[in-house]
Each structure stands twice: as C-alpha cells, then as structure tokens.
C-alpha cells in the first residue's frame, strides 16, 4: 500500500504540474461561498466534515508512535507524504464533483464509486469500494474512536466505559438524525475549535521548550536520512525504518488516496470541479503538513528537553505525547484529553457520512436506515471491548478501500489533467461548469 499510495502521489504531482503551488488559493477558496452553485453544503462545510473524519487520535498519539518506532526522522517523512499527497487529494475531489449525481431525495451524491461507474464503466469496482467503505467505517470510523474516548475518560476521570459509551452513542445519534447538513454544521463549529485548542497547547509547549526547537528540527532532518541507528545523540532507527513509519503515518493520517474525503466533497456547492478539488486538497495541508508536523516538533523538542532515549524500555507514542503536554501547568493533561476527545468524536461523525454514502450506493435509503443502527451499535460496543483484532481488520479494509480508488485516479488522470488545465492553469477558476 505504501508503494501504491506514494507512487500515485508522485505520479499525480507531476502529471498535474504540481498543484501544490496553489495551496494558498485553495485555503482562500475554502472560506469562500459559491451560493448559487449546485450542492448541499458550503465548500468549508464539506472541508470541515472531511477534516473531522481525517483529524483523529492518529494526529496526536499516531505521530508519537511513528517517532517511538521510527525515530525523530519519521516526522520529516510524514511531512513529505503530506506535501505530495495534496495532489492525490486534489484529484479525488475533482472526480467527486465531475461525476456526482442527484439522488432521488434531491441531494448531491458522489465519490469513487460514481467515478468508477460513470467514468470507467466499472460499476463492479464501485460496488467493491462502497462495500469496503461500509465495513471499514465500523472499525476505524466507530469502534476504535469510541474506544479511544471511553479509555481516555476512564483513565483521566475514572468514569466507567459503559456509561461513556452510552453518552457518546446518544450524542452521535442526535447529530445523525439531521443528516449531512446537521453533521456539516456540527463539524464546521467543532473542527476550528478543536484545531485552535490543540494548537494553543502545542504553542505553549514550543514556547516553553524554545531553546530546543531548532535542535529538534535539525535532528528530524538529520535522522530522516541517517544510515545508522542513532543521530544527534537521540536514538533512531535508520533511514529505512524512519521512512517506513513516517510514510505510513502520513498516508493513513491524511487519507489521501483512500477515497473517503470525496464522499463528502461531492456535496459541496461549487462552480466547477477544480474549485472543490483545491478545497479538498487543503485538508491534507492542514492535517499533515501543519498538524502532524507541529505535533512532531513538539514531541521531539520535549525529548531533547527531557533527554529521552526512544529505545528505552516502555517508551511508546502515548507516553511521548503525555510527556510533552505535562509541561503545561495544571491543565496539561486535561488539554490533551479534550483534544483527543473532540478529535475522536468528530472522526465518528465524519465517517458516519462516508458510510451512509457507501450504503446508499449499495442498498438505497432504506439500507442507510438499517446501517445507521448498526453503526451506532458499533460505537457502543467499541467503548467496552478490546480492540487489537478490530485495529488489524480496520487497517485491512482501509487498504481495500484505497485499491479501487487508486485504480480510478490513475485511469482517469487524463480527465483530471484536462479539467485542471481548463480551469486552474488557464486562470478560469471563477467560471461555472457547463453541464452536458
């Protein structure tokens, strides 16, 4: 999967003439509104919903785990994966809008299954993608996130996991009743709050460890290409180990190439496919290029300050992250708890939309109603069970999701390039798409 995903990132970056150059245009578009255009939610609403699903506990604990297993150099490889993954997320968003359809209920639906069906005449592949998405959502999108919340609340506050599970399930159910518009509204409010809250905590830590910031960045860059198992006095795993864990963390953090974000991008009100493609691409920028990078620098600078050897027994991602936040007086651990809670809860909401879109493609609206109950049950069950097996299965189905999506991206790269030349490189971003 690493070879397939990174290969697609690099191929699309070159084929599309480095769309990363337009990242600041993408950020500007994400907060603008195409009010008269077709769609169910604003461009920012679609982005916020996708970010809600993408930004999760992996951005905090996951980065620490990559450092614990791959050394400080893993941070740079994670960051580079985000930079090149922008092109893939752009391509996914473009195809989502290009091949979207209007459902019987009158809302906009799209995603890799529609690109596969209408762009490549491969409905069978679209059905496989939808099936894998619906299954994956019961793992990474519900059980594992609910378990992270219940475990965290139990460890910090001492609340029973069953009680936490009941409360979280009820909160999710309340939001799901309103459909994508309700979820988008909640995510639009929640995502900026949780990002600013978490980044404020990171800023305090970096100010506290200011004398270690430059050495941390130097160590990250040095360890990323160090052939030996140690660099800069802090143990690492060598270039291959650093690259492996850093790239893997980056790929599954920003979900570029997985095909999940296009499921909500297709609902956005946008004048043409390229505008929403750029907005979708900015999600990878915020998730990995900014958030994962900041988390990495926070952890590595804290390792410098505390003279931590990651090869010491018992060191893992959770302990490295808790160590970093322990410098914030009184509210350090509560800050980390609130960040993890909001990240995990928002991921459940975002993945619920992904799953609903996939099930609607397979079984229609009636199927969605049945699946919603299954999804809520998974949230409750995930709060109280051991998740070692679930994590493994979730990783497998995430990978299976990505395969048909990458198939569509590569075979339809000519369409993506044509649309990009038409609207982006010709300076016609503000033009309305002419419908066939």
mmCIF file of C-alpha atoms in Angstrom, residues 22-271:
data_model
loop_
_atom_site.group_PDB
_atom_site.id
_atom_site.type_symbol
_atom_site.label_atom_id
_atom_site.label_comp_id
_atom_site.label_asym_id
_atom_site.label_seq_id
_atom_site.Cartn_x
_atom_site.Cartn_y
_atom_site.Cartn_z
ATOM 1 C CA UNK A 22 -1.908 26.708 -5.461
ATOM 2 C CA UNK A 23 -2.312 25.749 -1.800
ATOM 3 C CA UNK A 24 -2.898 29.336 -0.646
ATOM 4 C CA UNK A 25 -5.533 29.754 -3.356
ATOM 5 C CA UNK A 26 -7.089 26.560 -2.013
ATOM 6 C CA UNK A 27 -7.171 27.976 1.523
ATOM 7 C CA UNK A 28 -8.821 31.173 0.255
ATOM 8 C CA UNK A 29 -11.464 29.183 -1.632
ATOM 9 C CA UNK A 30 -12.212 27.045 1.430
ATOM 10 C CA UNK A 31 -13.648 30.054 3.255
ATOM 11 C CA UNK A 32 -15.496 31.489 0.247
ATOM 12 C CA UNK A 33 -19.049 30.620 -0.784
ATOM 13 C CA UNK A 34 -20.466 29.630 -4.160
ATOM 14 C CA UNK A 35 -24.048 30.352 -3.086
ATOM 15 C CA UNK A 36 -25.690 29.963 -6.490
ATOM 16 C CA UNK A 37 -23.969 26.693 -7.326
ATOM 17 C CA UNK A 38 -25.374 23.175 -7.035
ATOM 18 C CA UNK A 39 -24.718 21.308 -3.817
ATOM 19 C CA UNK A 40 -25.987 20.667 -0.285
ATOM 20 C CA UNK A 41 -23.297 22.228 1.930
ATOM 21 C CA UNK A 42 -20.757 25.018 1.633
ATOM 22 C CA UNK A 43 -17.209 24.329 0.468
ATOM 23 C CA UNK A 44 -15.987 24.949 4.016
ATOM 24 C CA UNK A 45 -18.713 22.682 5.382
ATOM 25 C CA UNK A 46 -17.547 19.870 3.118
ATOM 26 C CA UNK A 47 -13.924 20.506 4.095
ATOM 27 C CA UNK A 48 -14.759 20.640 7.799
ATOM 28 C CA UNK A 49 -16.671 17.352 7.588
ATOM 29 C CA UNK A 50 -13.778 15.687 5.767
ATOM 30 C CA UNK A 51 -11.271 17.123 8.257
ATOM 31 C CA UNK A 52 -13.459 15.917 11.115
ATOM 32 C CA UNK A 53 -13.090 12.367 9.817
ATOM 33 C CA UNK A 54 -9.420 12.770 8.928
ATOM 34 C CA UNK A 55 -8.076 14.531 12.008
ATOM 35 C CA UNK A 56 -8.200 11.951 14.768
ATOM 36 C CA UNK A 57 -6.191 10.447 17.576
ATOM 37 C CA UNK A 58 -3.624 9.407 14.971
ATOM 38 C CA UNK A 59 -2.560 13.022 14.538
ATOM 39 C CA UNK A 60 -1.591 13.145 18.213
ATOM 40 C CA UNK A 61 -0.785 9.653 19.505
ATOM 41 C CA UNK A 62 -0.053 8.344 15.994
ATOM 42 C CA UNK A 63 2.773 10.815 15.399
ATOM 43 C CA UNK A 64 4.246 9.874 18.772
ATOM 44 C CA UNK A 65 4.039 6.207 17.781
ATOM 45 C CA UNK A 66 5.839 6.894 14.478
ATOM 46 C CA UNK A 67 8.633 8.632 16.414
ATOM 47 C CA UNK A 68 8.803 5.853 19.014
ATOM 48 C CA UNK A 69 9.120 3.182 16.309
ATOM 49 C CA UNK A 70 10.963 5.035 13.548
ATOM 50 C CA UNK A 71 12.924 7.713 15.369
ATOM 51 C CA UNK A 72 12.697 11.520 15.015
ATOM 52 C CA UNK A 73 13.339 11.270 11.255
ATOM 53 C CA UNK A 74 9.874 9.770 10.814
ATOM 54 C CA UNK A 75 8.439 13.283 11.236
ATOM 55 C CA UNK A 76 10.087 14.528 8.029
ATOM 56 C CA UNK A 77 8.905 11.523 6.008
ATOM 57 C CA UNK A 78 5.390 12.020 7.382
ATOM 58 C CA UNK A 79 5.540 15.680 6.321
ATOM 59 C CA UNK A 80 6.794 14.876 2.807
ATOM 60 C CA UNK A 81 3.970 12.374 2.385
ATOM 61 C CA UNK A 82 1.536 15.167 3.153
ATOM 62 C CA UNK A 83 3.157 17.538 0.666
ATOM 63 C CA UNK A 84 2.893 15.075 -2.231
ATOM 64 C CA UNK A 85 -0.457 13.711 -1.006
ATOM 65 C CA UNK A 86 -2.007 17.117 -1.732
ATOM 66 C CA UNK A 87 -2.025 16.204 -5.438
ATOM 67 C CA UNK A 88 -3.902 12.944 -4.814
ATOM 68 C CA UNK A 89 -6.489 14.574 -2.541
ATOM 69 C CA UNK A 90 -6.931 17.218 -5.267
ATOM 70 C CA UNK A 91 -7.557 14.536 -7.896
ATOM 71 C CA UNK A 92 -10.080 12.728 -5.690
ATOM 72 C CA UNK A 93 -12.037 15.908 -5.047
ATOM 73 C CA UNK A 94 -12.131 16.780 -8.733
ATOM 74 C CA UNK A 95 -13.508 13.382 -9.761
ATOM 75 C CA UNK A 96 -16.066 13.502 -6.959
ATOM 76 C CA UNK A 97 -17.640 16.681 -8.340
ATOM 77 C CA UNK A 98 -17.110 15.763 -12.001
ATOM 78 C CA UNK A 99 -19.092 12.516 -11.729
ATOM 79 C CA UNK A 100 -21.547 13.342 -8.946
ATOM 80 C CA UNK A 101 -25.261 12.722 -9.353
ATOM 81 C CA UNK A 102 -28.517 13.922 -7.773
ATOM 82 C CA UNK A 103 -30.208 11.305 -5.583
ATOM 83 C CA UNK A 104 -33.928 10.515 -5.516
ATOM 84 C CA UNK A 105 -34.102 12.615 -2.351
ATOM 85 C CA UNK A 106 -32.655 15.576 -4.256
ATOM 86 C CA UNK A 107 -29.222 15.785 -2.615
ATOM 87 C CA UNK A 108 -25.846 15.582 -4.349
ATOM 88 C CA UNK A 109 -24.030 12.254 -4.121
ATOM 89 C CA UNK A 110 -20.640 11.257 -5.452
ATOM 90 C CA UNK A 111 -17.323 9.631 -4.669
ATOM 91 C CA UNK A 112 -15.023 6.971 -6.108
ATOM 92 C CA UNK A 113 -17.899 4.560 -6.836
ATOM 93 C CA UNK A 114 -19.535 7.104 -9.156
ATOM 94 C CA UNK A 115 -16.210 7.898 -10.846
ATOM 95 C CA UNK A 116 -15.677 4.171 -11.378
ATOM 96 C CA UNK A 117 -19.212 3.620 -12.699
ATOM 97 C CA UNK A 118 -19.653 6.684 -14.902
ATOM 98 C CA UNK A 119 -16.030 7.469 -15.724
ATOM 99 C CA UNK A 120 -14.736 3.942 -16.341
ATOM 100 C CA UNK A 121 -17.932 1.893 -16.759
ATOM 101 C CA UNK A 122 -16.746 -0.311 -13.890
ATOM 102 C CA UNK A 123 -19.712 -0.444 -11.541
ATOM 103 C CA UNK A 124 -18.408 -3.683 -10.051
ATOM 104 C CA UNK A 125 -15.349 -1.815 -8.779
ATOM 105 C CA UNK A 126 -17.564 0.942 -7.437
ATOM 106 C CA UNK A 127 -19.614 -1.606 -5.518
ATOM 107 C CA UNK A 128 -16.438 -3.118 -4.055
ATOM 108 C CA UNK A 129 -15.281 0.319 -2.915
ATOM 109 C CA UNK A 130 -18.667 1.034 -1.313
ATOM 110 C CA UNK A 131 -18.689 -2.348 0.446
ATOM 111 C CA UNK A 132 -15.172 -1.910 1.837
ATOM 112 C CA UNK A 133 -16.037 1.616 2.979
ATOM 113 C CA UNK A 134 -19.134 0.481 4.856
ATOM 114 C CA UNK A 135 -17.123 -2.249 6.609
ATOM 115 C CA UNK A 136 -14.128 -0.009 7.331
ATOM 116 C CA UNK A 137 -16.420 2.579 8.933
ATOM 117 C CA UNK A 138 -17.405 0.018 11.561
ATOM 118 C CA UNK A 139 -13.727 -0.199 12.514
ATOM 119 C CA UNK A 140 -11.700 2.983 12.098
ATOM 120 C CA UNK A 141 -14.805 5.174 11.958
ATOM 121 C CA UNK A 142 -16.697 3.979 15.026
ATOM 122 C CA UNK A 143 -15.384 1.207 17.309
ATOM 123 C CA UNK A 144 -11.766 2.332 17.570
ATOM 124 C CA UNK A 145 -12.695 6.001 18.028
ATOM 125 C CA UNK A 146 -15.318 5.216 20.686
ATOM 126 C CA UNK A 147 -12.794 3.006 22.449
ATOM 127 C CA UNK A 148 -10.228 5.815 22.452
ATOM 128 C CA UNK A 149 -12.786 8.142 24.058
ATOM 129 C CA UNK A 150 -14.010 5.694 26.726
ATOM 130 C CA UNK A 151 -10.487 4.564 27.635
ATOM 131 C CA UNK A 152 -9.259 8.150 27.900
ATOM 132 C CA UNK A 153 -12.186 9.298 30.067
ATOM 133 C CA UNK A 154 -11.763 6.246 32.312
ATOM 134 C CA UNK A 155 -8.023 6.859 32.775
ATOM 135 C CA UNK A 156 -8.291 10.596 33.425
ATOM 136 C CA UNK A 157 -11.656 10.980 35.198
ATOM 137 C CA UNK A 158 -12.449 7.415 36.285
ATOM 138 C CA UNK A 159 -15.843 7.193 34.550
ATOM 139 C CA UNK A 160 -16.985 3.651 33.683
ATOM 140 C CA UNK A 161 -16.534 2.819 29.989
ATOM 141 C CA UNK A 162 -20.152 1.607 29.688
ATOM 142 C CA UNK A 163 -21.507 4.970 30.856
ATOM 143 C CA UNK A 164 -19.179 6.830 28.492
ATOM 144 C CA UNK A 165 -20.263 4.550 25.656
ATOM 145 C CA UNK A 166 -23.944 5.275 26.286
ATOM 146 C CA UNK A 167 -23.362 9.048 26.354
ATOM 147 C CA UNK A 168 -21.202 9.079 23.208
ATOM 148 C CA UNK A 169 -23.673 6.856 21.328
ATOM 149 C CA UNK A 170 -26.555 9.167 22.243
ATOM 150 C CA UNK A 171 -24.606 12.264 21.164
ATOM 151 C CA UNK A 172 -23.729 10.668 17.816
ATOM 152 C CA UNK A 173 -27.354 9.614 17.290
ATOM 153 C CA UNK A 174 -28.588 13.154 17.941
ATOM 154 C CA UNK A 175 -26.299 14.554 15.267
ATOM 155 C CA UNK A 176 -27.011 11.796 12.725
ATOM 156 C CA UNK A 177 -30.762 12.458 12.821
ATOM 157 C CA UNK A 178 -30.259 15.687 10.869
ATOM 158 C CA UNK A 179 -28.309 14.077 8.003
ATOM 159 C CA UNK A 180 -25.316 15.581 6.206
ATOM 160 C CA UNK A 181 -26.410 19.183 6.736
ATOM 161 C CA UNK A 182 -26.609 18.659 10.502
ATOM 162 C CA UNK A 183 -23.266 16.825 10.577
ATOM 163 C CA UNK A 184 -21.658 19.557 8.459
ATOM 164 C CA UNK A 185 -22.932 22.242 10.849
ATOM 165 C CA UNK A 186 -21.547 20.432 13.898
ATOM 166 C CA UNK A 187 -18.217 19.762 12.177
ATOM 167 C CA UNK A 188 -17.983 23.365 10.942
ATOM 168 C CA UNK A 189 -18.223 24.511 14.565
ATOM 169 C CA UNK A 190 -16.169 21.693 16.112
ATOM 170 C CA UNK A 191 -13.195 21.455 13.751
ATOM 171 C CA UNK A 192 -11.928 25.057 14.114
ATOM 172 C CA UNK A 193 -12.403 24.861 17.899
ATOM 173 C CA UNK A 194 -10.528 21.597 18.331
ATOM 174 C CA UNK A 195 -7.720 22.655 15.986
ATOM 175 C CA UNK A 196 -7.212 26.036 17.674
ATOM 176 C CA UNK A 197 -7.471 24.484 21.148
ATOM 177 C CA UNK A 198 -4.896 21.819 20.360
ATOM 178 C CA UNK A 199 -2.550 24.195 18.544
ATOM 179 C CA UNK A 200 -2.694 26.592 21.508
ATOM 180 C CA UNK A 201 -1.441 23.778 23.726
ATOM 181 C CA UNK A 202 1.331 22.983 21.231
ATOM 182 C CA UNK A 203 2.294 26.668 21.061
ATOM 183 C CA UNK A 204 2.702 26.798 24.844
ATOM 184 C CA UNK A 205 4.935 23.720 24.794
ATOM 185 C CA UNK A 206 7.093 25.126 21.979
ATOM 186 C CA UNK A 207 7.476 28.446 23.810
ATOM 187 C CA UNK A 208 8.384 26.545 26.981
ATOM 188 C CA UNK A 209 10.967 24.481 25.063
ATOM 189 C CA UNK A 210 12.013 27.315 22.730
ATOM 190 C CA UNK A 211 15.729 26.596 23.078
ATOM 191 C CA UNK A 212 15.170 23.064 21.767
ATOM 192 C CA UNK A 213 13.083 23.914 18.675
ATOM 193 C CA UNK A 214 15.984 24.450 16.251
ATOM 194 C CA UNK A 215 17.904 21.402 17.561
ATOM 195 C CA UNK A 216 14.692 19.356 17.197
ATOM 196 C CA UNK A 217 14.203 20.407 13.566
ATOM 197 C CA UNK A 218 17.872 19.703 12.825
ATOM 198 C CA UNK A 219 17.570 16.267 14.425
ATOM 199 C CA UNK A 220 14.406 15.469 12.465
ATOM 200 C CA UNK A 221 16.126 16.315 9.168
ATOM 201 C CA UNK A 222 19.349 14.523 10.097
ATOM 202 C CA UNK A 223 17.664 11.374 11.415
ATOM 203 C CA UNK A 224 15.441 11.105 8.333
ATOM 204 C CA UNK A 225 18.494 10.285 6.195
ATOM 205 C CA UNK A 226 20.805 8.794 8.811
ATOM 206 C CA UNK A 227 22.107 5.370 7.748
ATOM 207 C CA UNK A 228 22.893 4.354 11.318
ATOM 208 C CA UNK A 229 20.607 3.641 14.251
ATOM 209 C CA UNK A 230 21.430 6.875 16.052
ATOM 210 C CA UNK A 231 21.555 10.519 15.127
ATOM 211 C CA UNK A 232 22.234 13.697 17.062
ATOM 212 C CA UNK A 233 22.559 11.873 20.349
ATOM 213 C CA UNK A 234 18.937 10.629 20.329
ATOM 214 C CA UNK A 235 18.460 7.075 19.155
ATOM 215 C CA UNK A 236 16.667 6.452 15.903
ATOM 216 C CA UNK A 237 16.019 3.562 13.580
ATOM 217 C CA UNK A 238 17.986 4.459 10.451
ATOM 218 C CA UNK A 239 16.674 5.774 7.132
ATOM 219 C CA UNK A 240 14.580 2.744 6.150
ATOM 220 C CA UNK A 241 12.822 2.443 9.495
ATOM 221 C CA UNK A 242 12.249 6.218 9.713
ATOM 222 C CA UNK A 243 10.854 6.320 6.181
ATOM 223 C CA UNK A 244 8.614 3.292 6.740
ATOM 224 C CA UNK A 245 6.884 4.556 9.879
ATOM 225 C CA UNK A 246 6.843 8.200 8.819
ATOM 226 C CA UNK A 247 5.320 7.496 5.402
ATOM 227 C CA UNK A 248 2.804 5.022 6.826
ATOM 228 C CA UNK A 249 1.710 7.527 9.482
ATOM 229 C CA UNK A 250 1.382 10.296 6.903
ATOM 230 C CA UNK A 251 -0.575 8.160 4.428
ATOM 231 C CA UNK A 252 -3.153 6.958 6.910
ATOM 232 C CA UNK A 253 -3.339 10.291 8.720
ATOM 233 C CA UNK A 254 -4.411 12.450 5.783
ATOM 234 C CA UNK A 255 -6.249 9.615 3.929
ATOM 235 C CA UNK A 256 -5.079 10.922 0.535
ATOM 236 C CA UNK A 257 -5.766 8.102 -1.900
ATOM 237 C CA UNK A 258 -8.157 6.227 0.376
ATOM 238 C CA UNK A 259 -11.219 7.669 -1.332
ATOM 239 C CA UNK A 260 -13.023 8.756 1.829
ATOM 240 C CA UNK A 261 -12.965 12.569 1.569
ATOM 241 C CA UNK A 262 -14.541 12.638 -1.950
ATOM 242 C CA UNK A 263 -17.712 11.109 -0.483
ATOM 243 C CA UNK A 264 -18.474 14.417 1.226
ATOM 244 C CA UNK A 265 -16.666 16.694 -1.246
ATOM 245 C CA UNK A 266 -19.312 15.748 -3.820
ATOM 246 C CA UNK A 267 -21.957 17.502 -1.698
ATOM 247 C CA UNK A 268 -20.251 20.896 -1.831
ATOM 248 C CA UNK A 269 -21.714 23.935 -3.570
ATOM 249 C CA UNK A 270 -19.052 24.796 -6.132
ATOM 250 C CA UNK A 271 -18.891 26.435 -9.564
#
